[in-house]
Coordinates of C-alpha atoms in Angstrom, one line a residue:
M161 CA -32.0 19.4 3.4
S162 CA -29.2 21.9 4.0
A163 CA -28.0 24.4 1.5
G164 CA -24.9 23.5 -0.3
I165 CA -21.9 23.2 2.0
H166 CA -19.0 25.0 0.4
P167 CA -15.5 23.6 1.2
E168 CA -14.5 26.6 3.3
I169 CA -17.5 26.0 5.7
S170 CA -16.7 23.9 8.7
G171 CA -18.1 20.4 9.0
S172 CA -20.4 21.3 11.9
S173 CA -23.5 21.1 9.7
R174 CA -25.1 17.8 8.9
I175 CA -24.0 16.8 5.4
S176 CA -26.7 15.8 2.9
V177 CA -26.0 13.3 0.2
A178 CA -28.0 12.0 -2.8
I179 CA -26.9 8.6 -4.1
I180 CA -27.9 7.9 -7.6
G181 CA -27.9 4.1 -8.0
G182 CA -29.3 1.6 -5.4
G183 CA -27.1 -1.3 -6.3
V184 CA -24.4 -3.0 -4.2
V185 CA -22.1 0.1 -4.1
G186 CA -24.9 2.6 -3.6
V187 CA -26.5 0.7 -0.8
A188 CA -23.2 -0.1 1.0
T189 CA -22.3 3.6 0.7
G190 CA -25.7 4.6 2.0
R191 CA -25.6 2.3 5.0
G192 CA -22.2 3.7 6.0
L193 CA -23.2 7.3 5.6
V194 CA -26.5 6.9 7.5
S195 CA -24.5 5.2 10.4
R196 CA -22.3 8.3 10.6
G197 CA -25.2 10.8 10.6
F198 CA -25.2 11.9 7.0
D199 CA -28.6 12.9 5.6
T200 CA -28.8 10.3 2.9
T201 CA -31.3 9.7 0.1
I202 CA -31.0 7.0 -2.6
F203 CA -32.4 7.3 -6.1
D204 CA -33.0 4.4 -8.4
T205 CA -35.0 3.6 -11.6
S206 CA -36.3 0.3 -10.3
R207 CA -39.6 0.6 -8.4
E208 CA -38.9 -2.8 -6.8
R209 CA -35.5 -1.7 -5.6
I210 CA -37.0 1.6 -4.2
E211 CA -39.5 -0.4 -2.2
A212 CA -36.8 -2.7 -0.9
L213 CA -34.7 0.3 0.1
R214 CA -37.7 1.9 1.9
E215 CA -38.3 -1.4 3.7
E216 CA -34.7 -1.3 4.9
G217 CA -35.3 2.2 6.3
F218 CA -33.8 4.4 3.5
T219 CA -35.4 7.4 2.0
A220 CA -35.6 6.4 -1.6
Y221 CA -37.1 7.9 -4.8
E222 CA -37.0 7.7 -8.5
P223 CA -34.4 10.0 -10.3
T224 CA -37.2 12.2 -11.6
Q225 CA -37.6 13.5 -8.1
L226 CA -33.9 14.4 -7.7
A227 CA -34.5 18.1 -8.5
E228 CA -36.8 18.4 -5.5
L229 CA -33.8 18.1 -3.2
S230 CA -30.7 20.2 -2.7
P231 CA -28.0 17.9 -1.3
D232 CA -24.4 18.9 -0.7
F233 CA -23.1 15.9 -2.6
Y234 CA -24.4 13.9 -5.5
L235 CA -22.8 10.4 -5.6
L236 CA -23.1 8.6 -9.0
S237 CA -23.1 4.9 -8.2
V238 CA -24.7 3.5 -11.3
P239 CA -23.7 0.3 -13.2
T240 CA -21.1 0.6 -16.0
P241 CA -21.7 -2.7 -17.8
T242 CA -19.5 -4.1 -20.6
T243 CA -21.4 -4.5 -23.9
N244 CA -19.8 -6.1 -26.9
G245 CA -16.4 -5.8 -25.1
R246 CA -16.7 -2.1 -24.5
V247 CA -17.8 -0.1 -21.4
D248 CA -21.4 1.1 -21.6
L249 CA -21.6 4.6 -20.2
G250 CA -25.4 4.9 -20.9
P251 CA -26.4 4.6 -17.2
M252 CA -23.7 7.1 -16.2
R253 CA -24.8 9.6 -18.9
S254 CA -28.4 9.3 -17.7
A255 CA -27.4 9.8 -14.1
A256 CA -25.3 12.9 -15.0
Q257 CA -28.3 14.3 -17.0
C258 CA -30.5 13.9 -13.9
V259 CA -27.9 15.7 -11.7
G260 CA -27.4 18.4 -14.3
N261 CA -31.1 19.1 -14.4
A262 CA -31.2 19.3 -10.7
L263 CA -28.3 21.7 -10.6
A264 CA -30.1 23.9 -13.1
K265 CA -32.7 24.6 -10.4
R266 CA -30.2 25.6 -7.8
D267 CA -28.1 28.7 -7.3
D268 CA -25.7 27.3 -4.7
W269 CA -22.6 25.1 -4.9
A270 CA -22.7 21.3 -4.6
C271 CA -20.1 18.6 -5.4
V272 CA -20.8 15.8 -7.9
V273 CA -18.9 12.6 -7.2
V274 CA -18.4 9.6 -9.5
R275 CA -18.2 6.4 -7.6
S276 CA -18.7 4.0 -10.6
T277 CA -15.8 2.3 -12.4
V278 CA -15.2 4.3 -15.5
P279 CA -12.3 4.7 -18.0
P280 CA -9.8 7.4 -17.4
G281 CA -11.1 10.8 -18.7
T282 CA -14.8 10.0 -18.2
T283 CA -15.4 12.2 -15.2
D284 CA -13.7 15.3 -16.6
E285 CA -14.7 14.9 -20.2
V286 CA -18.0 13.1 -20.3
V287 CA -19.7 13.7 -17.0
A288 CA -18.5 17.3 -16.7
R289 CA -19.8 18.1 -20.2
I290 CA -23.2 16.7 -19.5
L291 CA -23.5 18.5 -16.2
E292 CA -22.7 21.8 -17.8
E293 CA -25.0 21.3 -20.8
C294 CA -28.0 20.2 -18.6
S295 CA -27.5 22.7 -15.8
G296 CA -26.5 25.7 -18.0
R297 CA -23.7 26.3 -15.5
S298 CA -20.0 26.3 -16.5
G299 CA -16.7 26.8 -14.9
H300 CA -15.2 25.3 -11.8
E301 CA -16.9 27.7 -9.5
S302 CA -20.5 26.4 -10.3
F303 CA -20.1 22.9 -8.9
G304 CA -17.4 20.6 -7.7
L305 CA -16.4 17.4 -9.5
S306 CA -14.7 14.4 -8.0
M307 CA -13.9 10.8 -8.8
N308 CA -14.0 8.8 -5.6
P309 CA -13.4 5.1 -6.5
E310 CA -14.8 2.3 -4.3
F311 CA -12.7 -0.7 -3.3
L312 CA -15.6 -2.9 -2.1
R313 CA -16.0 -6.6 -2.3
A314 CA -19.5 -7.7 -3.2
A315 CA -19.7 -10.2 -0.3
S316 CA -18.6 -7.6 2.3
A317 CA -19.4 -4.3 0.7
T318 CA -21.0 -2.7 3.8
Q319 CA -18.1 -3.7 6.0
D320 CA -15.5 -2.6 3.5
F321 CA -17.1 0.9 3.2
D322 CA -17.3 1.2 7.0
D323 CA -13.7 0.2 7.5
P324 CA -11.7 1.0 4.3
R325 CA -8.0 0.4 4.0
V326 CA -7.6 3.7 2.0
I327 CA -9.7 6.6 0.7
V328 CA -8.8 7.8 -2.8
I329 CA -10.0 11.3 -3.7
G330 CA -9.8 12.5 -7.3
A331 CA -10.6 16.1 -7.9
R332 CA -10.6 18.6 -10.7
D333 CA -9.8 21.6 -8.5
D334 CA -9.0 22.7 -4.9
A335 CA -12.6 23.3 -4.0
S336 CA -13.6 19.8 -5.0
E337 CA -10.8 18.3 -3.0
K338 CA -11.6 20.4 0.1
A339 CA -15.2 19.3 -0.2
M340 CA -14.3 15.6 -0.3
R341 CA -11.9 16.0 2.6
L342 CA -14.8 17.5 4.6
F343 CA -17.0 14.5 3.4
Y344 CA -14.5 12.0 4.8
E345 CA -13.8 13.7 8.1
A346 CA -16.0 11.0 9.6
W347 CA -13.2 8.5 8.8
P348 CA -10.3 10.3 10.7
D349 CA -8.0 7.2 11.0
V350 CA -8.1 6.1 7.3
P351 CA -5.2 7.2 5.0
V352 CA -6.4 9.6 2.3
I353 CA -4.7 9.9 -1.1
T354 CA -5.5 12.7 -3.4
M355 CA -4.9 12.9 -7.1
T356 CA -6.5 14.0 -10.3
N357 CA -9.8 12.5 -11.5
R358 CA -8.0 10.7 -14.3
E359 CA -5.5 9.2 -11.9
A360 CA -8.4 8.1 -9.6
E361 CA -10.1 6.4 -12.5
A362 CA -6.8 4.7 -13.4
A363 CA -6.3 3.6 -9.8
K364 CA -9.7 1.8 -9.8
Y365 CA -9.0 0.0 -13.0
T366 CA -5.5 -0.9 -11.8
S367 CA -6.9 -2.5 -8.7
N368 CA -9.4 -4.6 -10.6
L369 CA -7.1 -5.6 -13.4
F370 CA -4.3 -6.5 -11.0
N371 CA -6.7 -8.8 -9.1
A372 CA -7.8 -10.4 -12.4
A373 CA -4.2 -10.9 -13.6
K374 CA -3.1 -12.4 -10.3
I375 CA -6.0 -14.9 -10.3
S376 CA -5.3 -16.0 -13.9
F377 CA -1.5 -16.2 -13.2
F378 CA -2.0 -18.6 -10.3
N379 CA -4.6 -20.5 -12.3
E380 CA -2.1 -21.0 -15.1
L381 CA 0.5 -22.3 -12.7
H382 CA -2.1 -24.5 -11.0
E383 CA -2.9 -26.1 -14.4
T384 CA 0.7 -26.5 -15.2
F385 CA 1.7 -28.1 -11.9
T386 CA -1.4 -30.3 -11.8
T387 CA -0.4 -31.7 -15.2
M388 CA 3.0 -32.6 -13.7
G389 CA 1.5 -34.2 -10.6
I390 CA 2.4 -31.4 -8.2
D391 CA 0.1 -30.2 -5.5
S392 CA -0.1 -26.5 -6.3
S393 CA -1.7 -25.5 -3.0
V394 CA 1.3 -26.6 -1.0
A395 CA 3.7 -24.7 -3.3
F396 CA 1.4 -21.6 -3.2
D397 CA 1.2 -21.6 0.5
A398 CA 5.0 -21.3 0.7
V399 CA 5.0 -18.5 -1.8
L400 CA 2.6 -16.4 0.3
N401 CA 5.3 -16.1 2.9
G402 CA 8.4 -16.1 0.6
A403 CA 7.7 -14.2 -2.6
E404 CA 8.5 -10.5 -2.2
G405 CA 5.9 -9.6 -4.7
L406 CA 3.2 -10.8 -2.2
W407 CA 4.5 -9.3 1.1
N408 CA 6.1 -6.1 -0.2
P409 CA 3.4 -3.8 -1.6
R410 CA 6.0 -1.6 -3.4
Y411 CA 7.6 -4.5 -5.2
G412 CA 7.3 -4.2 -9.0
T413 CA 5.1 -1.1 -8.9
R414 CA 7.6 1.5 -10.1
G415 CA 6.3 1.2 -13.7
G416 CA 8.3 1.6 -16.9
A417 CA 11.3 -0.5 -15.9
P418 CA 11.9 -4.1 -17.0
F419 CA 12.8 -6.8 -14.5
A420 CA 16.4 -7.8 -14.5
G421 CA 19.0 -9.3 -12.3
A422 CA 20.3 -12.8 -11.9
C423 CA 17.0 -14.7 -11.4
L424 CA 13.9 -13.4 -13.0
P425 CA 14.9 -13.2 -16.7
K426 CA 16.6 -16.6 -16.8
D427 CA 14.0 -18.4 -14.6
S428 CA 11.1 -17.1 -16.7
A429 CA 12.7 -18.3 -19.9
A430 CA 13.8 -21.6 -18.4
F431 CA 10.4 -22.4 -17.0
I432 CA 8.4 -21.6 -20.1
S433 CA 10.8 -23.9 -22.1
F434 CA 10.4 -26.6 -19.4
A435 CA 6.6 -26.4 -19.6
R436 CA 6.7 -26.7 -23.4
D437 CA 8.9 -29.8 -23.1
H438 CA 5.9 -31.3 -21.1
G439 CA 3.5 -30.2 -23.8
I440 CA 2.1 -27.3 -21.7
Q441 CA 1.5 -23.8 -23.1
M442 CA 1.7 -20.8 -20.7
P443 CA 0.3 -17.7 -22.4
I444 CA 0.4 -15.5 -19.4
L445 CA 4.1 -16.3 -18.7
A446 CA 4.8 -15.8 -22.4
A447 CA 3.2 -12.4 -22.3
V448 CA 5.2 -11.5 -19.2
I449 CA 8.4 -12.3 -21.1
E450 CA 7.3 -10.4 -24.2
T451 CA 6.3 -7.3 -22.2
N452 CA 9.7 -7.3 -20.4
A453 CA 11.6 -7.6 -23.7
R454 CA 9.6 -4.7 -25.2
L455 CA 10.7 -2.5 -22.2
G456 CA 14.3 -3.4 -22.9
G457 CA 14.7 -6.5 -20.8
D458 CA 16.5 -9.7 -21.9
P459 CA 13.9 -12.3 -23.1
M460 CA 16.6 -15.0 -23.1
I461 CA 14.4 -17.0 -25.4
D462 CA 13.8 -16.5 -29.2
D463 CA 10.6 -18.4 -29.9
L464 CA 7.6 -17.2 -27.8

């Protein structure tokens, strides 16, 4: 593999990448990188998964062999499961330790990239500390650090990585950002948005939580309308074309300002009362009204 590509060096050299984690994200990322000529190796703790990766044509090893290579980029794509209602960073800590031990055996620059979904602050506070402790290297000049969230659907992860709608680059310093821009030169037509690592971590959670909230919101209305004998699918199809919140991506995303005006406050209050008159509770709509009131909006209803 090539020696570490520093951000100031042109992208003419073949970029080498080590992906730690051979799950859905790691494999989809690996496929996309290989198809664009990246020198790609995947590392995983599962012998069965390693064999499966090799059968697919990947170069794959156990993490203990990571220090034998000197890739330009280390991509951390390990699981971050929820245990007892809290994120479990155990796999991320272990992956960071492996990378830190590998960096200890190098004297050149490389960029470490977090791809997993992690709470804001994890990359700069948890991963960075482990890397420095295990490598014996400190300071921003020793290695780059980036949070590069994935927006992949499990059913179409490979296609989503090949043809992304947007590329989000979080970086702790200019060198890390330049390295990541070099990395993504293979996707010249995709919009790139740069930010801090904490903002990139927040962007990933915002994406997931918005999807979850949207699904539950429509499910709550579906239950409500079904109880009233209304075909929700017909109503929802009309909403797809008519509601500004669905066709205008900027609508409602300013943050910090309550909704107001002639329609939203009164209709929210009126419908939740209407539902209650039919014996139906709507906890999501109630939370919407409560949050808006807390931000200074008019709840127009006393008993939530």
